[in-house]
């Protein structure tokens, strides 16, 4: 079953302690849709400028991503510049240039309005709501956001969250959005805004999922080398929602499996810059890491 995603398509410039790159392919929409494409069909709604090269379009199409909803507008593509210190869990934004996103008014192609699975990737919450309002009867709406939008458009974000089933968000942003330092209390406050399920990304410490009276914890995949964490969150979300859409099963048990598939997908992205690692893998590698995480957390009660 296919997923409709709205998010950023970007040129990223990134510095990590291990190297730096300039203007490589990035953006929440790109990471999400590439990751989800390993599980199901994806349609991407976004905008790029007239500086966006055909090479990147060819790549997204090679992953079978439907780009009917990708507009090309006069102007420059969205750009993000970020830096990481040795603590790779924290991204320091150096520059954000919305460029063509500033005037973007998404008009969904008719065929997208029947989407059953919708992912509102990290982008202006007003654009997220705009897209959502055009979808007739979605079965599942999941959403991501970041400090940039919590700082700048908190009320619009809270309005969008009123129509969201699952919010996927970083640990620090949970506290910021709820204005509450305790994570458990903060999760309850955010669930009060609308999303029944809250998925909290904690970088190398894994993921916590909060539902009605339940908490699930999954570790990150143990990697000896983490090169660049950019896109880990969006790639996680792509695997998570991709697996849910492919299996059409929204039970708690299946949500937990989806969390682990998301974790596996993110583990590939952080091994190289940009989408380079996702370009190399196949489904067998995904399954193999899934089995390793299962073993990592398997234990039996004694006596
Ligand atoms: P993450 O998965 O959180 O590491 O997401 C990183 C991606 O988010 C990068 O590829 C950026 O291009 C994109 N990004 C950064 N800031 C924003 C923003 N304000 N709105 C939308 N996308 C952004």
Coordinates of N, CA and C in Angstrom, one line a residue, residues 34-266:
X34 N 13.3 7.4 0.3 CA 14.2 6.4 -0.2 C 14.2 5.2 0.8
X35 N 14.1 5.5 2.1 CA 14.0 4.4 3.1 C 12.7 3.6 2.9
X36 N 11.6 4.3 2.8 CA 10.3 3.6 2.7 C 10.2 2.8 1.4
X37 N 10.9 3.2 0.4 CA 10.8 2.5 -0.9 C 11.3 1.1 -0.8
X38 N 12.1 0.7 0.2 CA 12.5 -0.7 0.4 C 11.3 -1.6 0.8
X39 N 10.2 -0.9 1.2 CA 9.1 -1.7 1.8 C 7.8 -1.6 0.9
X40 N 7.6 -0.4 0.3 CA 6.3 -0.2 -0.4 C 6.5 1.0 -1.4
X41 N 5.4 1.3 -2.1 CA 5.4 2.4 -3.0 C 5.3 3.8 -2.3
X42 N 6.0 4.8 -2.8 CA 6.0 6.1 -2.1 C 5.8 7.2 -3.1
X43 N 5.0 8.2 -2.8 CA 4.8 9.3 -3.6 C 5.2 10.5 -2.8
X44 N 6.1 11.3 -3.4 CA 6.7 12.5 -2.7 C 6.1 13.8 -3.2
X45 N 5.7 14.6 -2.2 CA 5.2 16.0 -2.5 C 6.3 16.9 -1.9
X46 N 6.8 17.8 -2.8 CA 7.9 18.7 -2.4 C 8.1 19.7 -3.5
X47 N 9.1 20.6 -3.3 CA 9.5 21.5 -4.4 C 11.0 21.6 -4.4
X48 N 11.5 21.7 -5.7 CA 12.9 22.0 -5.9 C 13.1 23.2 -6.8
X49 N 14.2 23.8 -6.7 CA 14.5 25.0 -7.6 C 15.0 24.5 -9.0
X50 N 15.3 25.5 -9.8 CA 15.8 25.2 -11.1 C 17.2 24.8 -11.1
X51 N 17.9 24.8 -9.9 CA 19.2 24.4 -9.8 C 19.3 22.9 -9.4
X52 N 18.2 22.2 -9.4 CA 18.2 20.8 -8.9 C 18.6 19.8 -10.1
X53 N 19.7 19.1 -9.9 CA 20.1 18.3 -11.1 C 19.3 17.0 -11.4
X54 N 19.3 16.7 -12.7 CA 18.5 15.5 -13.2 C 19.0 14.2 -12.5
X55 N 20.3 14.2 -12.2 CA 21.0 13.1 -11.6 C 20.2 12.6 -10.3
X56 N 19.8 13.6 -9.5 CA 19.1 13.3 -8.2 C 17.6 12.8 -8.5
X57 N 17.0 13.4 -9.5 CA 15.7 12.9 -10.0 C 15.8 11.5 -10.4
X58 N 16.8 11.2 -11.2 CA 17.0 9.8 -11.7 C 17.2 8.8 -10.6
X59 N 17.9 9.3 -9.6 CA 18.1 8.3 -8.4 C 16.8 8.0 -7.7
X60 N 16.0 9.1 -7.4 CA 14.7 8.9 -6.7 C 13.8 8.0 -7.6
X61 N 13.8 8.2 -8.9 CA 13.0 7.4 -9.7 C 13.5 6.0 -9.8
X62 N 14.8 5.8 -9.7 CA 15.3 4.4 -9.7 C 14.8 3.7 -8.5
X63 N 14.4 4.4 -7.4 CA 13.9 3.7 -6.3 C 12.3 3.6 -6.4
X64 N 11.8 3.8 -7.6 CA 10.4 3.7 -7.8 C 9.5 4.8 -7.1
X65 N 10.1 5.9 -6.7 CA 9.4 6.9 -6.0 C 8.6 7.7 -7.0
X66 N 7.3 7.9 -6.7 CA 6.5 8.6 -7.7 C 6.7 10.1 -7.4
X67 N 7.2 10.8 -8.5 CA 7.5 12.2 -8.3 C 6.5 13.2 -9.0
X68 N 5.3 12.7 -9.3 CA 4.3 13.5 -9.9 C 4.1 14.8 -9.1
X69 N 4.2 14.6 -7.7 CA 4.0 15.8 -6.8 C 5.2 16.6 -6.5
X70 N 6.3 16.3 -7.2 CA 7.5 17.1 -7.0 C 7.5 18.3 -8.0
X71 N 7.3 19.5 -7.5 CA 7.3 20.7 -8.3 C 8.6 21.2 -8.6
X72 N 8.8 21.8 -9.7 CA 10.1 22.5 -10.0 C 9.7 24.0 -10.1
X73 N 10.3 24.9 -9.3 CA 9.9 26.3 -9.4 C 11.2 27.1 -9.7
X74 N 11.0 28.3 -10.2 CA 12.1 29.2 -10.5 C 12.7 29.6 -9.1
X75 N 14.0 29.6 -9.0 CA 14.7 29.9 -7.7 C 15.6 28.8 -7.3
X76 N 16.0 28.9 -6.0 CA 17.0 28.0 -5.5 C 16.4 26.9 -4.6
X77 N 16.9 25.7 -4.7 CA 16.4 24.6 -3.8 C 16.8 24.9 -2.4
X78 N 15.9 24.3 -1.5 CA 16.2 24.4 0.0 C 17.6 24.0 0.3
X79 N 18.2 24.8 1.2 CA 19.6 24.4 1.7 C 19.7 24.4 3.2
X80 N 20.4 23.4 3.7 CA 20.7 23.3 5.1 C 22.1 23.1 5.4
X81 N 22.7 23.8 6.3 CA 24.1 23.6 6.7 C 24.2 23.2 8.2
X82 N 24.8 22.1 8.5 CA 24.9 21.7 9.9 C 26.3 21.2 10.3
X83 N 26.5 21.2 11.6 CA 27.8 20.7 12.1 C 27.5 19.7 13.3
X84 N 28.3 18.7 13.4 CA 28.3 17.8 14.6 C 29.6 17.8 15.3
X85 N 29.6 17.8 16.6 CA 30.9 17.6 17.4 C 31.0 16.1 17.6
X86 N 31.8 15.7 18.6 CA 32.0 14.3 18.8 C 30.7 13.7 19.4
X87 N 29.8 14.5 20.1 CA 28.5 14.0 20.4 C 27.6 14.1 19.2
X88 N 27.5 13.0 18.5 CA 26.8 13.0 17.2 C 25.3 13.1 17.4
X89 N 24.8 13.0 18.7 CA 23.4 13.1 18.9 C 22.8 14.5 18.7
X90 N 23.7 15.5 18.7 CA 23.2 16.8 18.6 C 23.7 17.5 17.3
X91 N 22.7 17.9 16.5 CA 23.1 18.6 15.2 C 23.0 20.1 15.6
X92 N 24.1 20.8 15.1 CA 24.1 22.3 15.3 C 23.8 22.9 13.9
X93 N 22.6 23.5 13.8 CA 22.2 24.1 12.5 C 23.0 25.4 12.3
X94 N 23.8 25.5 11.2 CA 24.5 26.8 10.9 C 23.7 27.7 10.0
X95 N 23.0 27.1 9.1 CA 22.2 27.9 8.1 C 21.0 27.1 7.7
X96 N 19.9 27.8 7.5 CA 18.7 27.2 6.9 C 18.2 28.2 5.9
X97 N 18.1 27.8 4.6 CA 17.6 28.7 3.6 C 16.4 28.0 3.0
X98 N 15.2 28.5 3.3 CA 14.0 27.8 2.8 C 13.9 27.9 1.3
X99 N 14.3 29.0 0.7 CA 14.3 29.3 -0.7 C 12.9 29.0 -1.3
X100 N 12.8 28.0 -2.3 CA 11.5 27.8 -3.0 C 10.4 27.3 -2.0
X101 N 10.8 26.8 -0.8 CA 9.8 26.3 0.1 C 9.0 27.5 0.7
X102 N 9.6 28.7 0.6 CA 8.9 29.9 1.2 C 7.6 30.2 0.6
X103 N 7.5 29.9 -0.7 CA 6.2 30.3 -1.4 C 5.5 29.0 -1.9
X104 N 5.9 27.9 -1.5 CA 5.4 26.6 -2.0 C 3.9 26.4 -1.5
X105 N 3.0 26.2 -2.5 CA 1.7 25.8 -2.1 C 1.3 24.5 -2.7
X106 N 1.4 23.4 -1.9 CA 1.3 22.1 -2.5 C -0.1 21.9 -3.0
X107 N -0.2 21.4 -4.3 CA -1.5 21.0 -4.9 C -1.4 19.6 -5.2
X108 N -2.1 18.7 -4.5 CA -1.9 17.3 -4.7 C -2.5 16.8 -6.0
X109 N -1.7 16.0 -6.7 CA -2.3 15.4 -7.9 C -3.5 14.5 -7.4
X110 N -4.6 14.5 -8.2 CA -5.9 13.8 -7.9 C -5.6 12.4 -7.3
X111 N -4.7 11.7 -7.9 CA -4.5 10.3 -7.5 C -3.9 10.2 -6.0
X112 N -3.4 11.3 -5.5 CA -2.7 11.3 -4.2 C -3.8 11.5 -3.1
X113 N -5.0 12.0 -3.5 CA -5.9 12.4 -2.4 C -6.6 11.1 -1.7
X114 N -6.4 10.0 -2.3 CA -6.9 8.7 -1.7 C -5.9 8.0 -0.9
X115 N -4.8 8.6 -0.6 CA -3.7 7.9 0.1 C -4.2 7.4 1.5
X116 N -3.8 6.2 1.8 CA -4.2 5.7 3.1 C -3.2 5.9 4.2
X117 N -1.9 6.0 3.8 CA -0.8 6.3 4.7 C -0.1 7.6 4.4
X118 N -0.1 8.5 5.3 CA 0.5 9.8 5.1 C 1.6 10.1 6.0
X119 N 2.7 10.5 5.5 CA 3.8 11.0 6.4 C 4.1 12.4 6.2
X120 N 4.0 13.2 7.3 CA 4.3 14.6 7.2 C 5.7 14.8 7.7
X121 N 6.7 14.7 6.8 CA 8.1 14.8 7.2 C 8.4 16.2 7.7
X122 N 9.6 16.4 8.3 CA 10.0 17.6 8.8 C 9.9 18.8 7.8
X123 N 9.0 19.7 7.9 CA 8.8 20.8 7.1 C 7.9 21.8 7.8
X124 N 7.7 22.9 7.2 CA 6.8 23.9 7.8 C 5.4 23.3 8.2
X125 N 5.0 23.3 9.5 CA 3.8 22.7 9.9 C 2.5 23.2 9.1
X126 N 2.6 24.4 8.6 CA 1.4 24.9 7.8 C 1.4 24.1 6.5
X127 N 2.5 23.8 5.9 CA 2.5 23.0 4.7 C 2.0 21.6 5.0
X128 N 2.5 21.1 6.2 CA 2.0 19.7 6.5 C 0.5 19.6 6.6
X129 N -0.1 20.7 7.2 CA -1.6 20.7 7.4 C -2.3 20.9 6.0
X130 N -1.6 21.7 5.2 CA -2.2 22.0 3.9 C -2.3 20.7 3.1
X131 N -1.3 19.9 3.1 CA -1.3 18.6 2.4 C -2.3 17.7 3.0
X132 N -2.3 17.6 4.3 CA -3.2 16.7 5.0 C -4.7 17.0 4.7
X133 N -5.0 18.3 4.6 CA -6.4 18.7 4.3 C -6.9 18.2 3.0
X134 N -5.9 17.9 2.1 CA -6.3 17.5 0.7 C -6.5 16.0 0.6
X135 N -6.1 15.3 1.7 CA -6.2 13.8 1.6 C -7.6 13.4 2.2
X136 N -8.4 12.6 1.5 CA -9.8 12.4 1.9 C -10.0 11.6 3.2
X137 N -9.4 10.4 3.3 CA -9.7 9.6 4.4 C -8.5 8.7 4.8
X138 N -7.4 9.3 5.3 CA -6.2 8.5 5.6 C -6.4 7.5 6.7
X139 N -5.8 6.4 6.6 CA -5.9 5.4 7.6 C -4.9 5.7 8.7
X140 N -3.7 6.2 8.4 CA -2.7 6.5 9.3 C -2.0 7.8 8.9
X141 N -1.9 8.7 9.9 CA -1.1 10.0 9.6 C 0.0 10.0 10.7
X142 N 1.2 10.0 10.2 CA 2.4 10.1 11.1 C 3.1 11.4 10.7
X143 N 3.9 11.9 11.6 CA 4.5 13.3 11.5 C 5.8 13.4 12.2
X144 N 6.7 14.2 11.7 CA 8.0 14.5 12.3 C 8.1 16.1 12.4
X145 N 8.9 16.6 13.2 CA 9.2 18.0 13.2 C 10.6 18.3 13.8
X146 N 11.0 19.5 14.0 CA 12.2 19.8 14.7 C 12.2 21.1 15.4
X147 N 13.3 21.4 16.1 CA 13.3 22.6 17.0 C 13.1 23.9 16.2
X148 N 13.5 23.9 14.9 CA 13.4 25.1 14.0 C 11.9 25.5 14.0
X149 N 11.0 24.5 13.9 CA 9.5 24.8 13.7 C 8.9 24.9 15.1
X150 N 9.4 24.3 16.1 CA 8.9 24.4 17.5 C 9.2 25.9 18.0
X151 N 10.4 26.4 17.6 CA 10.7 27.7 17.9 C 9.9 28.7 17.2
X152 N 9.7 28.5 15.9 CA 9.2 29.5 15.0 C 7.6 29.4 14.8
X153 N 7.1 28.2 14.8 CA 5.7 28.0 14.5 C 5.0 27.0 15.4
X154 N 5.1 27.3 16.7 CA 4.6 26.3 17.7 C 3.1 26.1 17.6
X155 N 2.3 27.2 17.4 CA 0.9 27.1 17.4 C 0.4 26.4 16.2
X156 N 1.0 26.7 15.0 CA 0.7 26.0 13.8 C 1.0 24.5 13.9
X157 N 2.1 24.2 14.6 CA 2.5 22.8 14.8 C 1.4 22.0 15.7
X158 N 1.0 22.7 16.7 CA 0.0 22.1 17.6 C -1.3 21.8 16.9
X159 N -1.6 22.8 16.0 CA -2.9 22.6 15.2 C -2.7 21.3 14.3
X160 N -1.6 21.2 13.6 CA -1.3 20.0 12.8 C -1.4 18.7 13.6
X161 N -0.8 18.8 14.8 CA -0.8 17.6 15.6 C -2.2 17.1 16.0
X162 N -3.1 18.0 16.0 CA -4.5 17.6 16.4 C -5.0 16.6 15.4
X163 N -4.4 16.5 14.2 CA -4.9 15.5 13.2 C -3.9 14.4 12.9
X164 N -3.0 14.2 13.9 CA -1.9 13.2 13.7 C -2.1 12.0 14.6
X165 N -1.8 10.8 14.1 CA -1.9 9.6 14.9 C -0.6 9.3 15.6
X166 N 0.5 9.4 14.9 CA 1.8 9.1 15.4 C 2.8 10.2 15.2
X167 N 3.4 10.7 16.3 CA 4.4 11.7 16.2 C 5.8 11.1 16.4
X168 N 6.7 11.3 15.5 CA 8.1 10.8 15.6 C 9.0 12.0 15.8
X169 N 9.7 12.0 16.9 CA 10.3 13.3 17.3 C 11.6 13.0 18.2
X170 N 12.6 13.9 18.2 CA 13.8 13.7 19.0 C 13.5 14.0 20.4
X171 N 14.4 13.4 21.3 CA 14.2 13.5 22.7 C 14.2 15.0 23.2
X172 N 15.2 15.7 22.7 CA 15.3 17.1 23.2 C 14.0 17.9 22.7
X173 N 13.5 17.6 21.6 CA 12.4 18.3 21.0 C 11.1 17.9 21.8
X174 N 11.0 16.7 22.3 CA 9.8 16.4 23.1 C 9.8 17.3 24.3
X175 N 10.9 17.5 25.0 CA 10.9 18.4 26.2 C 10.6 19.8 25.8
X176 N 11.2 20.2 24.7 CA 10.9 21.6 24.2 C 9.5 21.9 23.8
X177 N 8.9 20.9 23.1 CA 7.5 21.1 22.7 C 6.5 21.0 23.8
X178 N 6.8 20.1 24.8 CA 5.9 20.0 26.0 C 6.2 21.0 27.0
X179 N 7.4 21.7 27.0 CA 7.8 22.6 28.0 C 7.9 21.9 29.4
X180 N 8.5 20.7 29.3 CA 8.5 19.8 30.5 C 9.7 19.0 30.5
X181 N 10.6 19.0 31.5 CA 11.9 18.3 31.5 C 11.8 16.8 31.6
X182 N 10.8 16.3 32.3 CA 10.6 14.9 32.5 C 10.0 14.2 31.2
X183 N 10.7 13.2 30.7 CA 10.3 12.7 29.4 C 9.0 12.0 29.4
X184 N 8.7 11.3 30.5 CA 7.5 10.5 30.6 C 6.3 11.5 30.7
X185 N 6.5 12.5 31.5 CA 5.4 13.5 31.6 C 5.2 14.3 30.3
X186 N 6.4 14.6 29.7 CA 6.3 15.4 28.4 C 5.6 14.6 27.4
X187 N 5.8 13.2 27.4 CA 5.2 12.4 26.4 C 3.7 12.4 26.6
X188 N 3.2 12.4 27.8 CA 1.8 12.5 28.1 C 1.2 13.8 27.6
X189 N 1.9 14.9 27.8 CA 1.4 16.2 27.4 C 1.3 16.3 25.9
X190 N 2.3 15.7 25.2 CA 2.2 15.7 23.7 C 1.1 14.8 23.2
X191 N 0.9 13.7 23.9 CA -0.2 12.8 23.5 C -1.6 13.6 23.6
X192 N -1.6 14.5 24.6 CA -2.8 15.3 24.8 C -3.0 16.3 23.6
X193 N -2.0 16.6 22.8 CA -2.2 17.5 21.6 C -2.9 16.7 20.5
X194 N -2.9 15.4 20.5 CA -3.5 14.6 19.4 C -3.0 13.3 19.2
X195 N -1.6 13.1 19.0 CA -1.1 11.8 18.6 C -1.2 10.8 19.6
X196 N -1.9 9.7 19.3 CA -2.1 8.6 20.3 C -0.8 7.9 20.6
X197 N 0.1 7.9 19.6 CA 1.4 7.3 19.8 C 2.5 8.3 19.6
X198 N 3.5 8.2 20.5 CA 4.7 9.1 20.4 C 5.9 8.2 20.3
X199 N 6.7 8.5 19.2 CA 7.9 7.7 19.0 C 9.1 8.7 19.2
X200 N 9.9 8.4 20.3 CA 10.9 9.4 20.7 C 12.3 8.8 20.2
X201 N 12.9 9.6 19.3 CA 14.3 9.1 18.8 C 15.3 9.6 19.7
X202 N 16.2 8.7 20.2 CA 17.2 9.1 21.2 C 18.6 8.8 20.6
X203 N 18.8 9.0 19.3 CA 20.1 8.8 18.7 C 20.7 7.4 19.0
X204 N 22.0 7.4 19.5 CA 22.7 6.1 19.7 C 22.0 5.3 20.8
X205 N 21.1 6.0 21.6 CA 20.4 5.2 22.7 C 19.1 4.6 22.2
X206 N 18.8 4.7 21.0 CA 17.6 4.0 20.5 C 16.4 4.8 20.4
X207 N 15.2 4.1 20.6 CA 13.9 4.7 20.5 C 13.0 4.3 21.6
X208 N 12.2 5.2 22.1 CA 11.1 4.8 23.0 C 9.8 5.1 22.4
X209 N 8.8 4.2 22.5 CA 7.5 4.4 21.9 C 6.5 4.4 23.1
X210 N 5.7 5.5 23.1 CA 4.7 5.7 24.2 C 3.3 5.5 23.6
X211 N 2.5 4.6 24.1 CA 1.2 4.4 23.7 C 0.2 4.5 24.8
X212 N -1.0 4.1 24.7 CA -2.0 4.1 25.8 C -1.6 3.1 26.8
X213 N -1.0 3.6 27.9 CA -0.6 2.7 29.0 C 0.6 1.8 28.7
X214 N 1.3 2.0 27.6 CA 2.5 1.2 27.3 C 3.7 2.0 26.9
X215 N 4.9 1.4 27.2 CA 6.1 2.0 26.7 C 7.0 0.9 26.1
X216 N 7.5 1.1 24.9 CA 8.4 0.1 24.3 C 9.7 0.7 24.1
X217 N 10.8 0.0 24.4 CA 12.1 0.5 24.2 C 12.9 -0.4 23.2
X218 N 13.5 0.3 22.2 CA 14.4 -0.5 21.2 C 15.8 0.1 21.2
X219 N 16.8 -0.7 21.2 CA 18.2 -0.1 21.2 C 18.5 0.3 19.8
X220 N 19.5 1.1 19.6 CA 20.1 1.4 18.3 C 20.9 0.2 17.8
X221 N 21.0 0.0 16.5 CA 21.9 -1.1 16.0 C 23.3 -0.8 16.4
X222 N 24.0 -1.8 17.0 CA 25.4 -1.4 17.5 C 26.4 -1.3 16.3
X223 N 26.9 -0.1 16.1 CA 27.8 0.1 14.9 C 29.1 0.6 15.5
X224 N 30.2 0.1 14.9 CA 31.5 0.5 15.3 C 31.9 1.9 14.8
X225 N 31.3 2.2 13.6 CA 31.6 3.5 13.0 C 30.4 4.2 12.6
X226 N 30.2 5.4 13.2 CA 29.1 6.3 12.8 C 29.7 7.5 12.2
X227 N 29.4 7.7 10.9 CA 30.1 8.7 10.2 C 29.4 10.1 10.2
X228 N 28.1 10.0 9.8 CA 27.3 11.3 9.8 C 25.8 10.9 10.1
X229 N 25.3 11.5 11.2 CA 24.0 11.1 11.6 C 22.9 11.8 10.8
X230 N 23.2 12.7 9.9 CA 22.2 13.5 9.2 C 21.2 12.5 8.5
X231 N 19.9 12.7 8.7 CA 18.9 11.9 8.0 C 18.6 10.7 8.7
X232 N 19.2 10.4 9.8 CA 18.9 9.1 10.6 C 17.5 9.1 11.0
X233 N 17.0 10.3 11.5 CA 15.6 10.3 11.9 C 14.6 10.1 10.8
X234 N 14.8 10.7 9.7 CA 13.9 10.6 8.5 C 14.0 9.2 8.0
X235 N 15.2 8.6 7.9 CA 15.3 7.2 7.4 C 14.7 6.2 8.4
X236 N 14.8 6.5 9.7 CA 14.1 5.7 10.7 C 12.6 5.7 10.3
X237 N 12.0 6.9 10.2 CA 10.6 7.1 9.9 C 10.2 6.4 8.6
X238 N 11.0 6.4 7.6 CA 10.7 5.7 6.4 C 10.6 4.2 6.5
X239 N 11.5 3.6 7.3 CA 11.4 2.2 7.6 C 10.2 1.9 8.5
X240 N 10.0 2.7 9.4 CA 8.9 2.5 10.4 C 7.5 2.5 9.7
X241 N 7.2 3.6 9.0 CA 5.9 3.8 8.3 C 5.9 2.9 7.1
X242 N 7.0 2.7 6.4 CA 7.1 1.8 5.2 C 6.6 0.4 5.6
X243 N 7.1 -0.1 6.7 CA 6.8 -1.5 7.2 C 5.3 -1.5 7.6
X244 N 4.8 -0.5 8.3 CA 3.4 -0.5 8.6 C 2.5 -0.5 7.4
X245 N 2.8 0.3 6.4 CA 2.0 0.4 5.2 C 2.1 -1.0 4.4
X246 N 3.3 -1.6 4.4 CA 3.4 -2.8 3.6 C 2.6 -3.9 4.3
X247 N 2.6 -3.9 5.6 CA 1.9 -5.0 6.3 C 0.4 -4.7 6.6
X248 N 0.1 -3.5 6.5 CA -1.3 -3.0 6.7 C -1.8 -3.5 8.1
X249 N -0.9 -3.4 9.1 CA -1.3 -3.9 10.4 C -0.8 -2.9 11.4
X250 N -1.8 -2.3 12.2 CA -1.4 -1.2 13.1 C -1.6 -1.7 14.6
X251 N -1.4 -3.0 14.8 CA -1.5 -3.5 16.2 C -0.2 -3.1 16.9
X252 N -0.3 -3.1 18.2 CA 0.9 -2.7 19.1 C 2.1 -3.6 18.7
X253 N 1.8 -4.9 18.5 CA 2.9 -5.9 18.2 C 3.6 -5.5 16.9
X254 N 2.8 -5.1 15.9 CA 3.4 -4.8 14.6 C 4.1 -3.4 14.6
X255 N 3.6 -2.5 15.5 CA 4.2 -1.2 15.6 C 5.6 -1.5 16.2
X256 N 5.8 -2.4 17.1 CA 7.1 -2.7 17.7 C 8.0 -3.2 16.6
X257 N 7.5 -4.1 15.7 CA 8.4 -4.7 14.7 C 8.8 -3.5 13.7
X258 N 7.8 -2.6 13.5 CA 8.1 -1.5 12.6 C 9.2 -0.6 13.2
X259 N 9.2 -0.4 14.5 CA 10.2 0.4 15.1 C 11.6 -0.3 14.8
X260 N 11.7 -1.6 14.9 CA 13.0 -2.2 14.7 C 13.4 -2.1 13.2
X261 N 12.5 -2.2 12.3 CA 12.8 -2.0 10.9 C 13.3 -0.6 10.7
X262 N 12.7 0.4 11.3 CA 13.1 1.8 11.2 C 14.5 1.9 11.7
X263 N 14.8 1.3 12.9 CA 16.1 1.3 13.5 C 17.2 0.8 12.6
X264 N 16.9 -0.3 11.9 CA 17.8 -0.9 11.0 C 18.1 0.0 9.8
X265 N 17.0 0.7 9.2 CA 17.3 1.6 8.1 C 18.2 2.7 8.5
X266 N 17.9 3.3 9.7 CA 18.7 4.4 10.2 C 20.2 4.0 10.3

